[in-house]
C-alpha cells in the first residue's frame, strides 16, 4: 500500500491518497482518497472537522494526489455554482416531475435558464430570476439576444 500526501496550501484540500490492492467492494478501484476539511453551519460559529472519502479507477501513474485534489475542488465548484442554485433557487428537490423524461427536461430547462442568466452577467441568480419575473418581455429578450 502506497500513501501519497499533498502539500496543504490555502487553496488546496488536505488529503491522503492510498493505492488499493484487489479485494475491496469497488471493482476497478485503484486509489482511495481521504479528505479532511473544517466546516461550519451558516447559523453556527463553531467549526468541526469533516472527513469524506472518494474512490477512483485512475492509477497513480494516471493521476497524482495533487491532480485528484484539484479535481475534487473542481467538483465542488460545480456543485456550488450549479447544483446548489438548482436546488435552492429553483426548488429542484421539491419538484413534482417524477416520471418519464420530465425530470431530465426540467433539469435541462433550469440549466438553460442559469446559463442564460450567467451569460447576461448575473452574479446572483435568485435576484436575476426576480428581476426577469417582473416583466414578461425581459426573459424573451434574454433568450432572443443570447
Short mmCIF file of N, CA and C in Angstrom, two decimals:
data_model
loop_
_atom_site.label_atom_id
_atom_site.label_comp_id
_atom_site.label_asym_id
_atom_site.label_seq_id
_atom_site.Cartn_x
_atom_site.Cartn_y
_atom_site.Cartn_z
N UNK A 1 0.84 -1.17 0.00
CA UNK A 1 0.00 0.00 0.00
C UNK A 1 0.90 1.24 0.00
N UNK A 2 0.66 2.14 -0.94
CA UNK A 2 1.43 3.37 -1.03
C UNK A 2 0.56 4.54 -0.63
N UNK A 3 1.05 5.38 0.24
CA UNK A 3 0.28 6.54 0.67
C UNK A 3 0.96 7.79 0.16
N UNK A 4 0.20 8.64 -0.49
CA UNK A 4 0.71 9.91 -1.00
C UNK A 4 0.04 11.04 -0.24
N UNK A 5 0.76 12.08 0.05
CA UNK A 5 0.19 13.25 0.70
C UNK A 5 0.41 14.45 -0.20
N UNK A 6 -0.53 15.34 -0.23
CA UNK A 6 -0.33 16.57 -0.98
C UNK A 6 0.05 17.67 0.00
N UNK A 7 0.73 18.65 -0.51
CA UNK A 7 1.05 19.82 0.31
C UNK A 7 -0.24 20.56 0.60
N UNK A 8 -0.33 21.12 1.77
CA UNK A 8 -1.54 21.86 2.13
C UNK A 8 -1.27 23.35 1.95
N UNK A 9 -1.91 23.92 0.95
CA UNK A 9 -1.86 25.36 0.71
C UNK A 9 -3.26 25.89 0.97
N UNK A 10 -3.41 27.21 1.14
CA UNK A 10 -4.74 27.75 1.40
C UNK A 10 -5.77 27.39 0.33
N UNK A 11 -5.32 27.20 -0.91
CA UNK A 11 -6.26 26.88 -1.99
C UNK A 11 -6.43 25.38 -2.21
N UNK A 12 -5.84 24.54 -1.36
CA UNK A 12 -5.93 23.10 -1.54
C UNK A 12 -6.61 22.45 -0.34
N UNK A 13 -7.20 21.29 -0.60
CA UNK A 13 -7.76 20.48 0.47
C UNK A 13 -6.68 19.56 1.01
N UNK A 14 -6.57 19.41 2.34
CA UNK A 14 -5.65 18.40 2.85
C UNK A 14 -6.23 17.02 2.54
N UNK A 15 -5.44 16.18 1.88
CA UNK A 15 -5.96 14.86 1.54
C UNK A 15 -4.88 13.82 1.60
N UNK A 16 -5.32 12.58 1.74
CA UNK A 16 -4.44 11.41 1.69
C UNK A 16 -4.93 10.55 0.54
N UNK A 17 -3.99 10.02 -0.22
CA UNK A 17 -4.33 9.13 -1.33
C UNK A 17 -3.62 7.81 -1.10
N UNK A 18 -4.36 6.72 -1.22
CA UNK A 18 -3.82 5.39 -0.98
C UNK A 18 -4.05 4.54 -2.23
N UNK A 19 -3.01 3.81 -2.65
CA UNK A 19 -3.16 2.85 -3.75
C UNK A 19 -3.83 1.61 -3.19
N UNK A 20 -4.82 1.11 -3.92
CA UNK A 20 -5.63 -0.01 -3.42
C UNK A 20 -5.22 -1.30 -4.10
N UNK A 21 -5.09 -2.34 -3.30
CA UNK A 21 -4.90 -3.68 -3.84
C UNK A 21 -6.28 -4.28 -4.08
N UNK A 22 -6.35 -5.38 -4.78
CA UNK A 22 -7.63 -6.03 -5.06
C UNK A 22 -8.27 -6.49 -3.75
N UNK A 23 -9.56 -6.67 -3.79
CA UNK A 23 -10.23 -7.25 -2.64
C UNK A 23 -11.19 -6.33 -1.91
N UNK A 24 -11.42 -5.11 -2.40
CA UNK A 24 -12.43 -4.28 -1.76
C UNK A 24 -13.71 -4.36 -2.60
N UNK A 25 -14.78 -3.81 -2.10
CA UNK A 25 -16.08 -3.96 -2.75
C UNK A 25 -16.28 -3.04 -3.96
N UNK A 26 -15.28 -2.28 -4.34
CA UNK A 26 -15.39 -1.42 -5.52
C UNK A 26 -14.54 -2.02 -6.63
N UNK A 27 -15.17 -2.70 -7.60
CA UNK A 27 -14.38 -3.26 -8.68
C UNK A 27 -13.68 -2.15 -9.45
N UNK A 28 -12.49 -2.41 -9.91
CA UNK A 28 -11.68 -1.48 -10.70
C UNK A 28 -11.13 -0.31 -9.88
N UNK A 29 -11.34 -0.28 -8.57
CA UNK A 29 -10.81 0.80 -7.75
C UNK A 29 -9.29 0.72 -7.73
N UNK A 30 -8.62 1.83 -7.98
CA UNK A 30 -7.16 1.86 -7.99
C UNK A 30 -6.61 2.73 -6.86
N UNK A 31 -7.34 3.80 -6.50
CA UNK A 31 -6.90 4.69 -5.44
C UNK A 31 -8.10 5.10 -4.59
N UNK A 32 -7.83 5.29 -3.32
CA UNK A 32 -8.84 5.82 -2.40
C UNK A 32 -8.31 7.15 -1.86
N UNK A 33 -9.22 8.09 -1.66
CA UNK A 33 -8.85 9.42 -1.22
C UNK A 33 -9.59 9.74 0.07
N UNK A 34 -8.88 10.30 1.03
CA UNK A 34 -9.47 10.78 2.27
C UNK A 34 -9.25 12.28 2.32
N UNK A 35 -10.33 13.02 2.46
CA UNK A 35 -10.25 14.48 2.53
C UNK A 35 -10.77 14.92 3.89
N UNK A 36 -9.99 15.71 4.59
CA UNK A 36 -10.42 16.30 5.86
C UNK A 36 -10.54 17.79 5.67
N UNK A 37 -11.65 18.33 6.13
CA UNK A 37 -11.85 19.78 5.98
C UNK A 37 -12.61 20.32 7.18
N UNK A 38 -12.39 21.60 7.44
CA UNK A 38 -13.10 22.27 8.52
C UNK A 38 -14.35 22.90 7.94
N UNK A 39 -15.48 22.64 8.59
CA UNK A 39 -16.76 23.15 8.13
C UNK A 39 -17.54 23.71 9.31
N UNK A 40 -18.49 24.57 8.97
CA UNK A 40 -19.41 25.06 9.99
C UNK A 40 -20.72 25.41 9.32
N UNK A 41 -21.76 25.35 10.09
CA UNK A 41 -23.08 25.71 9.60
C UNK A 41 -23.14 27.23 9.45
N UNK A 42 -23.97 27.71 8.57
CA UNK A 42 -24.13 29.15 8.38
C UNK A 42 -24.61 29.80 9.66
N UNK A 43 -25.43 29.08 10.42
CA UNK A 43 -26.02 29.64 11.64
C UNK A 43 -25.15 29.45 12.88
N UNK A 44 -24.00 28.79 12.73
CA UNK A 44 -23.16 28.49 13.88
C UNK A 44 -21.80 29.16 13.75
N UNK A 45 -21.19 29.42 14.87
CA UNK A 45 -19.82 29.96 14.88
C UNK A 45 -18.81 28.85 15.17
N UNK A 46 -19.31 27.66 15.50
CA UNK A 46 -18.45 26.56 15.89
C UNK A 46 -18.03 25.75 14.66
N UNK A 47 -16.73 25.53 14.52
CA UNK A 47 -16.17 24.75 13.42
C UNK A 47 -15.98 23.31 13.86
N UNK A 48 -16.13 22.36 12.95
CA UNK A 48 -15.79 20.97 13.22
C UNK A 48 -15.11 20.38 11.98
N UNK A 49 -14.42 19.29 12.18
CA UNK A 49 -13.70 18.64 11.10
C UNK A 49 -14.59 17.57 10.48
N UNK A 50 -14.66 17.59 9.17
CA UNK A 50 -15.45 16.61 8.42
C UNK A 50 -14.48 15.80 7.56
N UNK A 51 -14.64 14.50 7.55
CA UNK A 51 -13.80 13.64 6.73
C UNK A 51 -14.68 12.93 5.72
N UNK A 52 -14.30 13.02 4.45
CA UNK A 52 -15.04 12.36 3.38
C UNK A 52 -14.07 11.50 2.58
N UNK A 53 -14.62 10.54 1.86
CA UNK A 53 -13.80 9.59 1.11
C UNK A 53 -14.27 9.53 -0.34
N UNK A 54 -13.35 9.22 -1.23
CA UNK A 54 -13.66 9.04 -2.65
C UNK A 54 -12.82 7.87 -3.16
N UNK A 55 -13.31 7.23 -4.22
CA UNK A 55 -12.60 6.12 -4.84
C UNK A 55 -12.51 6.41 -6.33
N UNK A 56 -11.38 6.11 -6.94
CA UNK A 56 -11.21 6.31 -8.37
C UNK A 56 -10.56 5.09 -9.01
N UNK A 57 -10.81 4.91 -10.30
CA UNK A 57 -10.17 3.81 -11.02
C UNK A 57 -8.88 4.26 -11.70
N UNK A 58 -8.47 5.50 -11.47
CA UNK A 58 -7.22 6.01 -12.04
C UNK A 58 -6.04 5.55 -11.18
N UNK A 59 -5.02 5.02 -11.83
CA UNK A 59 -3.82 4.57 -11.14
C UNK A 59 -2.92 5.77 -10.85
N UNK A 60 -1.98 5.64 -9.91
CA UNK A 60 -1.09 6.76 -9.57
C UNK A 60 -0.32 7.32 -10.77
N UNK A 61 -0.07 6.48 -11.76
CA UNK A 61 0.61 6.98 -12.96
C UNK A 61 -0.31 7.83 -13.83
N UNK A 62 -1.62 7.65 -13.67
CA UNK A 62 -2.60 8.42 -14.44
C UNK A 62 -3.04 9.69 -13.73
N UNK A 63 -3.02 9.68 -12.40
CA UNK A 63 -3.48 10.84 -11.64
C UNK A 63 -2.73 10.91 -10.32
N UNK A 64 -2.00 11.99 -10.14
CA UNK A 64 -1.26 12.18 -8.89
C UNK A 64 -2.21 12.67 -7.80
N UNK A 65 -1.72 12.66 -6.57
CA UNK A 65 -2.53 13.15 -5.45
C UNK A 65 -2.91 14.62 -5.66
N UNK A 66 -2.00 15.41 -6.19
CA UNK A 66 -2.31 16.82 -6.43
C UNK A 66 -3.41 16.97 -7.48
N UNK A 67 -3.35 16.15 -8.53
CA UNK A 67 -4.40 16.21 -9.56
C UNK A 67 -5.75 15.80 -8.99
N UNK A 68 -5.77 14.76 -8.18
CA UNK A 68 -7.03 14.33 -7.57
C UNK A 68 -7.61 15.42 -6.69
N UNK A 69 -6.76 16.10 -5.94
CA UNK A 69 -7.22 17.22 -5.11
C UNK A 69 -7.81 18.34 -5.95
N UNK A 70 -7.16 18.63 -7.07
CA UNK A 70 -7.67 19.67 -7.97
C UNK A 70 -9.02 19.27 -8.54
N UNK A 71 -9.17 18.01 -8.93
CA UNK A 71 -10.44 17.55 -9.49
C UNK A 71 -11.54 17.57 -8.44
N UNK A 72 -11.21 17.22 -7.19
CA UNK A 72 -12.22 17.29 -6.13
C UNK A 72 -12.69 18.71 -5.90
N UNK A 73 -11.75 19.66 -5.89
CA UNK A 73 -12.13 21.07 -5.74
C UNK A 73 -13.00 21.51 -6.91
N UNK A 74 -12.64 21.04 -8.12
CA UNK A 74 -13.42 21.38 -9.30
C UNK A 74 -14.84 20.85 -9.21
N UNK A 75 -14.97 19.65 -8.65
CA UNK A 75 -16.31 19.07 -8.47
C UNK A 75 -17.14 19.96 -7.56
N UNK A 76 -16.54 20.45 -6.47
CA UNK A 76 -17.31 21.27 -5.53
C UNK A 76 -17.62 22.63 -6.11
N UNK A 77 -16.78 23.14 -7.00
CA UNK A 77 -17.13 24.43 -7.61
C UNK A 77 -18.34 24.25 -8.51
N UNK A 78 -18.44 23.10 -9.19
CA UNK A 78 -19.64 22.81 -9.99
C UNK A 78 -20.83 22.64 -9.07
N UNK A 79 -20.65 21.89 -8.00
CA UNK A 79 -21.72 21.66 -7.05
C UNK A 79 -22.25 22.98 -6.50
N UNK A 80 -21.34 23.86 -6.11
CA UNK A 80 -21.76 25.14 -5.54
C UNK A 80 -22.34 26.08 -6.58
N UNK A 81 -21.80 26.06 -7.78
CA UNK A 81 -22.20 27.01 -8.81
C UNK A 81 -23.48 26.60 -9.53
N UNK A 82 -23.72 25.32 -9.71
CA UNK A 82 -24.87 24.87 -10.48
C UNK A 82 -25.90 24.12 -9.65
N UNK A 83 -25.50 23.03 -9.04
CA UNK A 83 -26.46 22.18 -8.34
C UNK A 83 -27.11 22.90 -7.17
N UNK A 84 -26.34 23.68 -6.43
CA UNK A 84 -26.91 24.40 -5.29
C UNK A 84 -27.94 25.40 -5.78
N UNK A 85 -27.65 26.09 -6.88
CA UNK A 85 -28.61 27.05 -7.45
C UNK A 85 -29.88 26.33 -7.89
N UNK A 86 -29.71 25.17 -8.53
CA UNK A 86 -30.89 24.41 -8.96
C UNK A 86 -31.71 23.96 -7.76
N UNK A 87 -31.03 23.50 -6.70
CA UNK A 87 -31.75 23.01 -5.53
C UNK A 87 -32.43 24.13 -4.76
N UNK A 88 -31.72 25.21 -4.52
CA UNK A 88 -32.23 26.26 -3.64
C UNK A 88 -33.06 27.29 -4.40
N UNK A 89 -32.52 27.88 -5.44
CA UNK A 89 -33.22 28.94 -6.15
C UNK A 89 -34.42 28.41 -6.93
N UNK A 90 -34.24 27.28 -7.61
CA UNK A 90 -35.31 26.74 -8.42
C UNK A 90 -36.11 25.64 -7.72
N UNK A 91 -35.75 25.29 -6.49
CA UNK A 91 -36.50 24.30 -5.72
C UNK A 91 -36.58 22.93 -6.40
N UNK A 92 -35.48 22.51 -7.00
CA UNK A 92 -35.49 21.26 -7.75
C UNK A 92 -35.89 20.05 -6.89
N UNK A 93 -35.47 20.03 -5.65
CA UNK A 93 -35.79 18.89 -4.79
C UNK A 93 -37.28 18.80 -4.48
N UNK A 94 -38.00 19.91 -4.61
CA UNK A 94 -39.44 19.92 -4.35
C UNK A 94 -40.26 19.66 -5.60
N UNK A 95 -39.60 19.46 -6.73
CA UNK A 95 -40.29 19.26 -8.00
C UNK A 95 -41.20 18.04 -7.96
N UNK A 96 -42.37 18.17 -8.58
CA UNK A 96 -43.33 17.07 -8.65
C UNK A 96 -43.13 16.21 -9.90
N UNK A 97 -42.25 16.63 -10.81
CA UNK A 97 -41.99 15.85 -12.02
C UNK A 97 -41.15 14.64 -11.64
N UNK A 98 -41.74 13.45 -11.75
CA UNK A 98 -41.04 12.25 -11.30
C UNK A 98 -41.07 11.09 -12.30
N UNK A 99 -41.82 11.24 -13.37
CA UNK A 99 -41.94 10.11 -14.29
C UNK A 99 -41.47 10.47 -15.69
N UNK A 100 -41.14 9.44 -16.44
CA UNK A 100 -40.73 9.62 -17.83
C UNK A 100 -39.51 10.52 -17.95
N UNK A 101 -39.53 11.38 -18.96
CA UNK A 101 -38.42 12.30 -19.20
C UNK A 101 -38.60 13.63 -18.48
N UNK A 102 -39.68 13.77 -17.74
CA UNK A 102 -39.97 15.03 -17.06
C UNK A 102 -38.83 15.59 -16.22
N UNK A 103 -38.23 14.79 -15.33
CA UNK A 103 -37.14 15.32 -14.51
C UNK A 103 -35.94 15.80 -15.33
N UNK A 104 -35.58 15.05 -16.38
CA UNK A 104 -34.44 15.45 -17.22
C UNK A 104 -34.76 16.72 -18.00
N UNK A 105 -35.98 16.82 -18.51
CA UNK A 105 -36.37 18.01 -19.26
C UNK A 105 -36.35 19.23 -18.35
N UNK A 106 -36.88 19.10 -17.14
CA UNK A 106 -36.90 20.23 -16.21
C UNK A 106 -35.48 20.62 -15.79
N UNK A 107 -34.61 19.64 -15.57
CA UNK A 107 -33.21 19.95 -15.22
C UNK A 107 -32.54 20.69 -16.37
N UNK A 108 -32.82 20.27 -17.60
CA UNK A 108 -32.25 20.95 -18.77
C UNK A 108 -32.74 22.39 -18.87
N UNK A 109 -34.03 22.60 -18.62
CA UNK A 109 -34.57 23.96 -18.67
C UNK A 109 -33.98 24.83 -17.56
N UNK A 110 -33.79 24.26 -16.39
CA UNK A 110 -33.16 25.02 -15.29
C UNK A 110 -31.72 25.37 -15.65
N UNK A 111 -30.98 24.41 -16.21
CA UNK A 111 -29.59 24.68 -16.62
C UNK A 111 -29.55 25.75 -17.70
N UNK A 112 -30.49 25.71 -18.64
CA UNK A 112 -30.56 26.72 -19.70
C UNK A 112 -30.80 28.10 -19.09
N UNK A 113 -31.75 28.19 -18.16
CA UNK A 113 -32.04 29.47 -17.52
C UNK A 113 -30.82 30.00 -16.77
N UNK A 114 -30.15 29.14 -16.02
CA UNK A 114 -28.96 29.56 -15.27
C UNK A 114 -27.86 30.01 -16.22
N UNK A 115 -27.65 29.25 -17.28
CA UNK A 115 -26.62 29.60 -18.25
C UNK A 115 -26.90 30.93 -18.94
N UNK A 116 -28.15 31.15 -19.35
CA UNK A 116 -28.51 32.43 -19.99
C UNK A 116 -28.34 33.60 -19.04
N UNK A 117 -28.73 33.41 -17.79
CA UNK A 117 -28.58 34.49 -16.81
C UNK A 117 -27.11 34.79 -16.54
N UNK A 118 -26.29 33.75 -16.47
CA UNK A 118 -24.85 33.98 -16.27
C UNK A 118 -24.22 34.66 -17.48
N UNK A 119 -24.63 34.27 -18.70
CA UNK A 119 -24.13 34.94 -19.91
C UNK A 119 -24.52 36.42 -19.93
N UNK A 120 -25.67 36.70 -19.32
CA UNK A 120 -26.15 38.08 -19.26
C UNK A 120 -25.44 38.88 -18.17
N UNK A 121 -24.58 38.21 -17.39
CA UNK A 121 -23.79 38.91 -16.37
C UNK A 121 -24.34 38.80 -14.96
N UNK A 122 -25.34 37.96 -14.75
CA UNK A 122 -25.93 37.83 -13.41
C UNK A 122 -24.94 37.16 -12.47
N UNK A 123 -24.75 37.76 -11.30
CA UNK A 123 -23.90 37.15 -10.28
C UNK A 123 -24.76 36.46 -9.22
N UNK A 124 -25.97 36.96 -9.03
CA UNK A 124 -26.91 36.37 -8.08
C UNK A 124 -28.11 35.88 -8.89
N UNK A 125 -28.24 34.57 -9.04
CA UNK A 125 -29.27 34.01 -9.90
C UNK A 125 -30.66 34.28 -9.33
N UNK A 126 -30.84 34.18 -8.03
CA UNK A 126 -32.15 34.44 -7.43
C UNK A 126 -32.61 35.86 -7.72
N UNK A 127 -31.70 36.80 -7.58
CA UNK A 127 -32.02 38.21 -7.87
C UNK A 127 -32.36 38.39 -9.34
N UNK A 128 -31.61 37.74 -10.21
CA UNK A 128 -31.85 37.84 -11.66
C UNK A 128 -33.19 37.22 -12.03
N UNK A 129 -33.55 36.11 -11.40
CA UNK A 129 -34.85 35.49 -11.68
C UNK A 129 -35.97 36.43 -11.26
N UNK A 130 -35.85 37.05 -10.09
CA UNK A 130 -36.87 38.00 -9.65
C UNK A 130 -36.97 39.19 -10.61
N UNK A 131 -35.81 39.69 -11.06
CA UNK A 131 -35.77 40.81 -11.99
C UNK A 131 -36.50 40.47 -13.28
N UNK A 132 -36.24 39.29 -13.83
CA UNK A 132 -36.86 38.89 -15.09
C UNK A 132 -38.33 38.52 -14.91
N UNK A 133 -38.73 38.13 -13.71
CA UNK A 133 -40.12 37.76 -13.46
C UNK A 133 -41.04 38.98 -13.42
N UNK A 134 -40.49 40.15 -13.19
CA UNK A 134 -41.30 41.37 -13.07
C UNK A 134 -41.84 41.88 -14.41
N UNK A 135 -41.21 41.49 -15.49
CA UNK A 135 -41.60 41.97 -16.82
C UNK A 135 -41.52 40.80 -17.80
N UNK A 136 -42.65 40.40 -18.42
CA UNK A 136 -42.63 39.23 -19.31
C UNK A 136 -41.77 39.41 -20.56
N UNK A 137 -41.40 40.64 -20.88
CA UNK A 137 -40.57 40.87 -22.06
C UNK A 137 -39.09 40.61 -21.80
N UNK A 138 -38.66 40.71 -20.55
CA UNK A 138 -37.24 40.51 -20.23
C UNK A 138 -36.75 39.10 -20.54
N UNK A 139 -37.48 38.05 -20.10
CA UNK A 139 -36.98 36.70 -20.43
C UNK A 139 -36.93 36.45 -21.94
N UNK A 140 -37.95 36.95 -22.66
CA UNK A 140 -37.95 36.77 -24.13
C UNK A 140 -36.76 37.47 -24.76
N UNK A 141 -36.49 38.68 -24.30
CA UNK A 141 -35.34 39.43 -24.84
C UNK A 141 -34.04 38.69 -24.52
N UNK A 142 -33.94 38.13 -23.31
CA UNK A 142 -32.75 37.39 -22.91
C UNK A 142 -32.52 36.17 -23.81
N UNK A 143 -33.60 35.43 -24.08
CA UNK A 143 -33.48 34.23 -24.92
C UNK A 143 -33.12 34.61 -26.36
N UNK A 144 -33.73 35.66 -26.86
CA UNK A 144 -33.51 36.03 -28.26
C UNK A 144 -32.16 36.71 -28.52
N UNK A 145 -31.57 37.33 -27.49
CA UNK A 145 -30.31 38.05 -27.70
C UNK A 145 -29.08 37.27 -27.23
N UNK A 146 -29.28 36.18 -26.55
CA UNK A 146 -28.11 35.41 -26.04
C UNK A 146 -27.61 34.43 -27.06
#
